[in-house]
Protein backbone atom coordinates (compact mmCIF):
# COMPACT_ATOMS: atom_id res chain seq x y z
CA UNK A 1 0.00 0.00 0.00
CA UNK A 2 1.16 3.56 -0.53
CA UNK A 3 1.68 5.86 2.43
CA UNK A 4 -1.62 7.73 2.26
CA UNK A 5 -1.70 11.49 2.32
CA UNK A 6 -4.39 14.01 3.14
CA UNK A 7 -5.08 17.52 1.93
CA UNK A 8 -7.53 19.30 4.22
CA UNK A 9 -8.77 22.75 3.31
CA UNK A 10 -8.97 25.57 3.98
CA UNK A 11 -5.60 25.53 5.78
CA UNK A 12 -6.73 28.56 7.80
CA UNK A 13 -10.25 29.82 8.40
CA UNK A 14 -12.04 32.30 10.64
CA UNK A 15 -15.56 31.61 11.86
CA UNK A 16 -17.98 33.34 14.21
CA UNK A 17 -18.61 32.07 17.71
CA UNK A 18 -21.00 29.09 17.55
CA UNK A 19 -20.64 28.50 13.81
CA UNK A 20 -19.70 25.20 12.18
CA UNK A 21 -16.30 24.43 10.70
CA UNK A 22 -16.20 23.59 7.00
CA UNK A 23 -13.06 21.51 6.48
CA UNK A 24 -12.97 19.32 3.34
CA UNK A 25 -10.76 16.26 2.93
CA UNK A 26 -8.99 15.07 -0.22
CA UNK A 27 -6.15 12.66 -1.02
CA UNK A 28 -3.89 11.87 -3.94
CA UNK A 29 -3.29 8.31 -2.68
CA UNK A 30 -4.80 5.25 -4.36
CA UNK A 31 -4.53 2.22 -2.06
CA UNK A 32 -6.21 -1.14 -2.78
CA UNK A 33 -9.01 -0.26 -0.34
CA UNK A 34 -10.31 3.30 -0.05
CA UNK A 35 -8.23 5.59 2.16
CA UNK A 36 -9.97 6.71 5.32
CA UNK A 37 -9.35 9.63 7.60
CA UNK A 38 -9.59 10.57 11.26
CA UNK A 39 -9.43 13.88 13.05
CA UNK A 40 -8.92 15.37 16.47
CA UNK A 41 -9.04 18.98 17.63
CA UNK A 42 -7.69 21.09 20.45
CA UNK A 43 -7.74 24.75 21.41
CA UNK A 44 -4.49 26.67 21.74
CA UNK A 45 -5.76 27.91 25.12
CA UNK A 46 -7.19 25.02 27.13
CA UNK A 47 -10.81 25.67 28.13
CA UNK A 48 -11.20 28.70 25.85
CA UNK A 49 -13.26 26.82 23.25
CA UNK A 50 -15.95 24.46 24.45
CA UNK A 51 -17.42 21.39 22.76
CA UNK A 52 -14.21 19.86 21.41
CA UNK A 53 -14.31 16.06 21.14
CA UNK A 54 -11.84 13.94 23.10
CA UNK A 55 -9.63 11.66 20.99
CA UNK A 56 -9.83 10.69 17.33
CA UNK A 57 -13.04 10.76 15.28
CA UNK A 58 -12.56 8.01 12.68
CA UNK A 59 -14.14 6.67 9.51
CA UNK A 60 -14.19 9.73 7.25
CA UNK A 61 -13.78 9.18 3.51
CA UNK A 62 -12.56 11.26 0.58
CA UNK A 63 -14.78 14.32 0.03
CA UNK A 64 -15.96 14.23 3.67
CA UNK A 65 -16.46 17.56 5.39
CA UNK A 66 -15.72 18.21 9.04
CA UNK A 67 -18.62 20.37 10.21
CA UNK A 68 -18.25 20.92 13.91
CA UNK A 69 -19.59 23.73 16.13
CA UNK A 70 -17.01 25.82 17.99
CA UNK A 71 -18.08 27.78 21.07
CA UNK A 72 -15.61 30.51 22.10
CA UNK A 73 -15.88 31.01 25.87
CA UNK A 74 -13.82 34.22 25.96
CA UNK A 75 -13.73 37.82 24.69
CA UNK A 76 -10.62 37.07 22.62
CA UNK A 77 -10.27 35.37 19.23
CA UNK A 78 -9.22 31.76 19.86
CA UNK A 79 -7.22 29.39 17.68
CA UNK A 80 -8.30 25.76 17.28
CA UNK A 81 -6.15 23.13 15.58
CA UNK A 82 -7.62 20.21 13.63
CA UNK A 83 -5.24 17.37 12.88
CA UNK A 84 -6.55 15.18 10.07
CA UNK A 85 -4.76 11.85 9.64
CA UNK A 86 -4.97 9.36 6.79
CA UNK A 87 -4.82 5.57 6.90
CA UNK A 88 -5.59 2.47 4.86
CA UNK A 89 -7.92 -0.29 5.94
CA UNK A 90 -7.75 -4.07 5.62
CA UNK A 91 -10.36 -6.42 4.08
CA UNK A 92 -12.51 -6.07 7.21
CA UNK A 93 -12.40 -2.26 7.25
CA UNK A 94 -10.00 -2.11 10.20
CA UNK A 95 -7.24 0.51 10.34
CA UNK A 96 -4.06 -0.96 8.84
CA UNK A 97 -1.38 1.50 7.65
CA UNK A 98 -1.15 4.94 9.24
CA UNK A 99 -0.38 7.63 6.66
CA UNK A 100 0.41 11.32 6.71
CA UNK A 101 -1.46 14.11 8.51
CA UNK A 102 -2.46 17.68 7.71
CA UNK A 103 -3.27 20.37 10.27
CA UNK A 104 -5.91 23.04 9.76
CA UNK A 105 -6.15 26.17 11.91
CA UNK A 106 -9.56 27.68 12.65
CA UNK A 107 -9.84 31.05 14.38
CA UNK A 108 -13.05 31.41 16.40
CA UNK A 109 -14.13 35.01 16.83
CA UNK A 110 -15.57 36.03 20.18
CA UNK A 111 -19.17 37.17 20.43
CA UNK A 112 -18.52 40.89 20.48
CA UNK A 113 -20.02 43.08 23.13
CA UNK A 114 -20.71 46.79 23.28
CA UNK A 115 -20.63 49.26 26.13
CA UNK A 116 -22.36 52.51 25.16
CA UNK A 117 -22.27 55.36 27.65
CA UNK A 118 -23.92 57.22 29.10
CA UNK A 119 -26.62 54.60 29.59
CA UNK A 120 -29.17 57.37 30.17
CA UNK A 121 -28.86 61.10 29.62
CA UNK A 122 -30.97 64.23 29.51
CA UNK A 123 -30.31 66.83 26.84
CA UNK A 124 -32.02 70.06 25.81
CA UNK A 125 -34.31 70.21 22.78
CA UNK A 126 -32.14 70.46 19.65
CA UNK A 127 -28.89 69.45 21.38
CA UNK A 128 -26.67 66.62 20.18
CA UNK A 129 -26.44 63.23 21.84
CA UNK A 130 -23.02 62.29 23.24
CA UNK A 131 -22.92 58.47 23.34
CA UNK A 132 -19.46 56.83 23.32
CA UNK A 133 -18.87 53.26 22.19
CA UNK A 134 -16.43 50.74 23.72
CA UNK A 135 -15.98 46.97 23.71
CA UNK A 136 -14.11 44.39 25.73
CA UNK A 137 -13.92 42.00 22.75
CA UNK A 138 -10.76 41.38 20.74
CA UNK A 139 -11.58 39.62 17.47
CA UNK A 140 -9.12 38.95 14.63
CA UNK A 141 -10.32 42.06 12.81
CA UNK A 142 -11.51 45.41 14.18
CA UNK A 143 -15.00 45.46 15.68
CA UNK A 144 -17.56 47.78 14.11
CA UNK A 145 -20.89 48.91 15.49
CA UNK A 146 -24.25 50.07 14.20
CA UNK A 147 -27.07 51.97 15.85
CA UNK A 148 -30.68 52.95 15.34
CA UNK A 149 -33.00 55.17 17.36
CA UNK A 150 -36.71 55.60 17.93
CA UNK A 151 -38.91 57.77 20.10
CA UNK A 152 -41.02 56.23 22.85
CA UNK A 153 -44.00 58.15 21.40
CA UNK A 154 -44.14 58.05 17.61
CA UNK A 155 -43.80 61.50 16.07
CA UNK A 156 -42.69 63.15 19.32
CA UNK A 157 -39.06 63.54 18.23
CA UNK A 158 -38.21 64.66 14.70
CA UNK A 159 -35.06 63.96 12.70
CA UNK A 160 -34.57 60.34 13.76
CA UNK A 161 -32.76 58.24 11.15
CA UNK A 162 -34.61 55.37 9.52
CA UNK A 163 -32.90 51.98 9.92
CA UNK A 164 -29.39 51.14 11.06
CA UNK A 165 -26.46 53.57 10.89
CA UNK A 166 -23.38 51.39 10.34
CA UNK A 167 -19.59 51.65 10.34
CA UNK A 168 -18.88 53.02 13.81
CA UNK A 169 -15.64 51.89 15.45
CA UNK A 170 -14.32 51.69 19.02
CA UNK A 171 -14.19 55.13 20.64
CA UNK A 172 -16.78 56.48 18.16
CA UNK A 173 -19.29 58.95 19.53
CA UNK A 174 -22.90 59.10 18.41
CA UNK A 175 -23.62 62.81 18.10
CA UNK A 176 -27.09 63.25 16.73
CA UNK A 177 -29.51 66.17 17.09
CA UNK A 178 -32.84 65.44 18.78
CA UNK A 179 -35.76 67.80 18.12
CA UNK A 180 -38.63 67.40 20.60
CA UNK A 181 -41.93 68.25 18.81
CA UNK A 182 -43.98 68.31 22.02
CA UNK A 183 -44.31 70.13 25.36
CA UNK A 184 -43.40 66.91 27.22
CA UNK A 185 -40.01 65.32 27.94
Tab-separated table of C-alpha atoms in Angstrom:
chain	number	residue	atom	x	y	z
A	1	UNK	CA	0.000	0.000	0.000
A	2	UNK	CA	1.159	3.563	-0.526
A	3	UNK	CA	1.678	5.862	2.429
A	4	UNK	CA	-1.617	7.726	2.259
A	5	UNK	CA	-1.698	11.494	2.317
A	6	UNK	CA	-4.389	14.006	3.142
A	7	UNK	CA	-5.076	17.525	1.933
A	8	UNK	CA	-7.525	19.303	4.221
A	9	UNK	CA	-8.766	22.754	3.313
A	10	UNK	CA	-8.968	25.567	3.985
A	11	UNK	CA	-5.603	25.535	5.776
A	12	UNK	CA	-6.731	28.564	7.805
A	13	UNK	CA	-10.246	29.823	8.396
A	14	UNK	CA	-12.040	32.300	10.636
A	15	UNK	CA	-15.562	31.607	11.863
A	16	UNK	CA	-17.977	33.342	14.208
A	17	UNK	CA	-18.612	32.065	17.714
A	18	UNK	CA	-20.996	29.094	17.549
A	19	UNK	CA	-20.642	28.502	13.814
A	20	UNK	CA	-19.702	25.205	12.184
A	21	UNK	CA	-16.301	24.434	10.703
A	22	UNK	CA	-16.202	23.594	6.996
A	23	UNK	CA	-13.060	21.514	6.478
A	24	UNK	CA	-12.968	19.324	3.340
A	25	UNK	CA	-10.761	16.262	2.925
A	26	UNK	CA	-8.991	15.075	-0.220
A	27	UNK	CA	-6.150	12.663	-1.017
A	28	UNK	CA	-3.887	11.875	-3.940
A	29	UNK	CA	-3.289	8.313	-2.683
A	30	UNK	CA	-4.800	5.254	-4.362
A	31	UNK	CA	-4.527	2.216	-2.063
A	32	UNK	CA	-6.213	-1.138	-2.781
A	33	UNK	CA	-9.007	-0.263	-0.336
A	34	UNK	CA	-10.306	3.305	-0.052
A	35	UNK	CA	-8.231	5.590	2.161
A	36	UNK	CA	-9.970	6.712	5.317
A	37	UNK	CA	-9.346	9.633	7.602
A	38	UNK	CA	-9.592	10.570	11.256
A	39	UNK	CA	-9.425	13.883	13.051
A	40	UNK	CA	-8.921	15.373	16.467
A	41	UNK	CA	-9.044	18.979	17.625
A	42	UNK	CA	-7.688	21.093	20.451
A	43	UNK	CA	-7.741	24.750	21.415
A	44	UNK	CA	-4.494	26.674	21.740
A	45	UNK	CA	-5.756	27.911	25.119
A	46	UNK	CA	-7.194	25.023	27.125
A	47	UNK	CA	-10.812	25.673	28.127
A	48	UNK	CA	-11.197	28.704	25.849
A	49	UNK	CA	-13.262	26.816	23.252
A	50	UNK	CA	-15.948	24.463	24.451
A	51	UNK	CA	-17.417	21.387	22.758
A	52	UNK	CA	-14.208	19.863	21.413
A	53	UNK	CA	-14.306	16.062	21.140
A	54	UNK	CA	-11.838	13.943	23.098
A	55	UNK	CA	-9.630	11.657	20.994
A	56	UNK	CA	-9.834	10.694	17.333
A	57	UNK	CA	-13.036	10.759	15.275
A	58	UNK	CA	-12.563	8.012	12.677
A	59	UNK	CA	-14.144	6.672	9.507
A	60	UNK	CA	-14.186	9.734	7.249
A	61	UNK	CA	-13.778	9.182	3.513
A	62	UNK	CA	-12.556	11.264	0.577
A	63	UNK	CA	-14.782	14.321	0.029
A	64	UNK	CA	-15.956	14.226	3.667
A	65	UNK	CA	-16.456	17.563	5.387
A	66	UNK	CA	-15.721	18.214	9.041
A	67	UNK	CA	-18.621	20.369	10.212
A	68	UNK	CA	-18.251	20.921	13.905
A	69	UNK	CA	-19.588	23.729	16.131
A	70	UNK	CA	-17.009	25.816	17.994
A	71	UNK	CA	-18.076	27.781	21.069
A	72	UNK	CA	-15.610	30.512	22.098
A	73	UNK	CA	-15.885	31.012	25.871
A	74	UNK	CA	-13.819	34.218	25.956
A	75	UNK	CA	-13.735	37.821	24.692
A	76	UNK	CA	-10.624	37.066	22.617
A	77	UNK	CA	-10.273	35.373	19.234
A	78	UNK	CA	-9.218	31.759	19.856
A	79	UNK	CA	-7.223	29.393	17.677
A	80	UNK	CA	-8.304	25.760	17.278
A	81	UNK	CA	-6.148	23.129	15.581
A	82	UNK	CA	-7.625	20.212	13.635
A	83	UNK	CA	-5.239	17.372	12.884
A	84	UNK	CA	-6.553	15.181	10.068
A	85	UNK	CA	-4.763	11.853	9.642
A	86	UNK	CA	-4.970	9.361	6.787
A	87	UNK	CA	-4.818	5.570	6.902
A	88	UNK	CA	-5.587	2.474	4.859
A	89	UNK	CA	-7.921	-0.294	5.938
A	90	UNK	CA	-7.754	-4.073	5.623
A	91	UNK	CA	-10.359	-6.421	4.081
A	92	UNK	CA	-12.511	-6.074	7.209
A	93	UNK	CA	-12.400	-2.264	7.247
A	94	UNK	CA	-9.995	-2.109	10.197
A	95	UNK	CA	-7.240	0.507	10.339
A	96	UNK	CA	-4.060	-0.963	8.836
A	97	UNK	CA	-1.379	1.501	7.655
A	98	UNK	CA	-1.146	4.945	9.242
A	99	UNK	CA	-0.376	7.634	6.662
A	100	UNK	CA	0.409	11.324	6.707
A	101	UNK	CA	-1.456	14.110	8.515
A	102	UNK	CA	-2.463	17.679	7.712
A	103	UNK	CA	-3.267	20.365	10.270
A	104	UNK	CA	-5.908	23.040	9.758
A	105	UNK	CA	-6.150	26.174	11.909
A	106	UNK	CA	-9.560	27.685	12.646
A	107	UNK	CA	-9.838	31.053	14.382
A	108	UNK	CA	-13.047	31.406	16.399
A	109	UNK	CA	-14.127	35.013	16.827
A	110	UNK	CA	-15.570	36.032	20.181
A	111	UNK	CA	-19.170	37.169	20.426
A	112	UNK	CA	-18.520	40.893	20.476
A	113	UNK	CA	-20.025	43.083	23.129
A	114	UNK	CA	-20.708	46.794	23.278
A	115	UNK	CA	-20.634	49.256	26.129
A	116	UNK	CA	-22.358	52.509	25.158
A	117	UNK	CA	-22.273	55.357	27.648
A	118	UNK	CA	-23.919	57.224	29.105
A	119	UNK	CA	-26.623	54.600	29.595
A	120	UNK	CA	-29.169	57.368	30.166
A	121	UNK	CA	-28.856	61.097	29.618
A	122	UNK	CA	-30.969	64.232	29.513
A	123	UNK	CA	-30.314	66.833	26.838
A	124	UNK	CA	-32.023	70.058	25.805
A	125	UNK	CA	-34.309	70.212	22.778
A	126	UNK	CA	-32.142	70.461	19.650
A	127	UNK	CA	-28.894	69.450	21.381
A	128	UNK	CA	-26.674	66.617	20.180
A	129	UNK	CA	-26.443	63.230	21.843
A	130	UNK	CA	-23.018	62.291	23.240
A	131	UNK	CA	-22.916	58.473	23.343
A	132	UNK	CA	-19.459	56.832	23.316
A	133	UNK	CA	-18.874	53.259	22.186
A	134	UNK	CA	-16.428	50.744	23.719
A	135	UNK	CA	-15.981	46.969	23.706
A	136	UNK	CA	-14.106	44.389	25.735
A	137	UNK	CA	-13.919	41.998	22.755
A	138	UNK	CA	-10.759	41.381	20.744
A	139	UNK	CA	-11.584	39.616	17.467
A	140	UNK	CA	-9.120	38.951	14.629
A	141	UNK	CA	-10.324	42.063	12.806
A	142	UNK	CA	-11.510	45.413	14.184
A	143	UNK	CA	-14.998	45.463	15.678
A	144	UNK	CA	-17.559	47.782	14.112
A	145	UNK	CA	-20.892	48.906	15.486
A	146	UNK	CA	-24.255	50.073	14.199
A	147	UNK	CA	-27.074	51.967	15.849
A	148	UNK	CA	-30.684	52.947	15.340
A	149	UNK	CA	-32.996	55.170	17.357
A	150	UNK	CA	-36.713	55.595	17.926
A	151	UNK	CA	-38.909	57.768	20.105
A	152	UNK	CA	-41.019	56.234	22.848
A	153	UNK	CA	-43.996	58.146	21.402
A	154	UNK	CA	-44.140	58.046	17.610
A	155	UNK	CA	-43.796	61.502	16.067
A	156	UNK	CA	-42.693	63.147	19.321
A	157	UNK	CA	-39.061	63.544	18.229
A	158	UNK	CA	-38.207	64.656	14.703
A	159	UNK	CA	-35.055	63.964	12.699
A	160	UNK	CA	-34.565	60.344	13.760
A	161	UNK	CA	-32.758	58.238	11.149
A	162	UNK	CA	-34.610	55.370	9.523
A	163	UNK	CA	-32.902	51.978	9.922
A	164	UNK	CA	-29.394	51.142	11.059
A	165	UNK	CA	-26.462	53.567	10.890
A	166	UNK	CA	-23.377	51.394	10.344
A	167	UNK	CA	-19.589	51.648	10.339
A	168	UNK	CA	-18.878	53.016	13.814
A	169	UNK	CA	-15.638	51.886	15.454
A	170	UNK	CA	-14.324	51.690	19.018
A	171	UNK	CA	-14.188	55.130	20.638
A	172	UNK	CA	-16.776	56.478	18.164
A	173	UNK	CA	-19.294	58.946	19.529
A	174	UNK	CA	-22.902	59.098	18.409
A	175	UNK	CA	-23.621	62.814	18.102
A	176	UNK	CA	-27.093	63.254	16.732
A	177	UNK	CA	-29.509	66.173	17.087
A	178	UNK	CA	-32.836	65.443	18.780
A	179	UNK	CA	-35.762	67.799	18.122
A	180	UNK	CA	-38.633	67.399	20.598
A	181	UNK	CA	-41.929	68.248	18.812
A	182	UNK	CA	-43.975	68.306	22.019
A	183	UNK	CA	-44.307	70.125	25.358
A	184	UNK	CA	-43.398	66.913	27.219
A	185	UNK	CA	-40.008	65.316	27.943
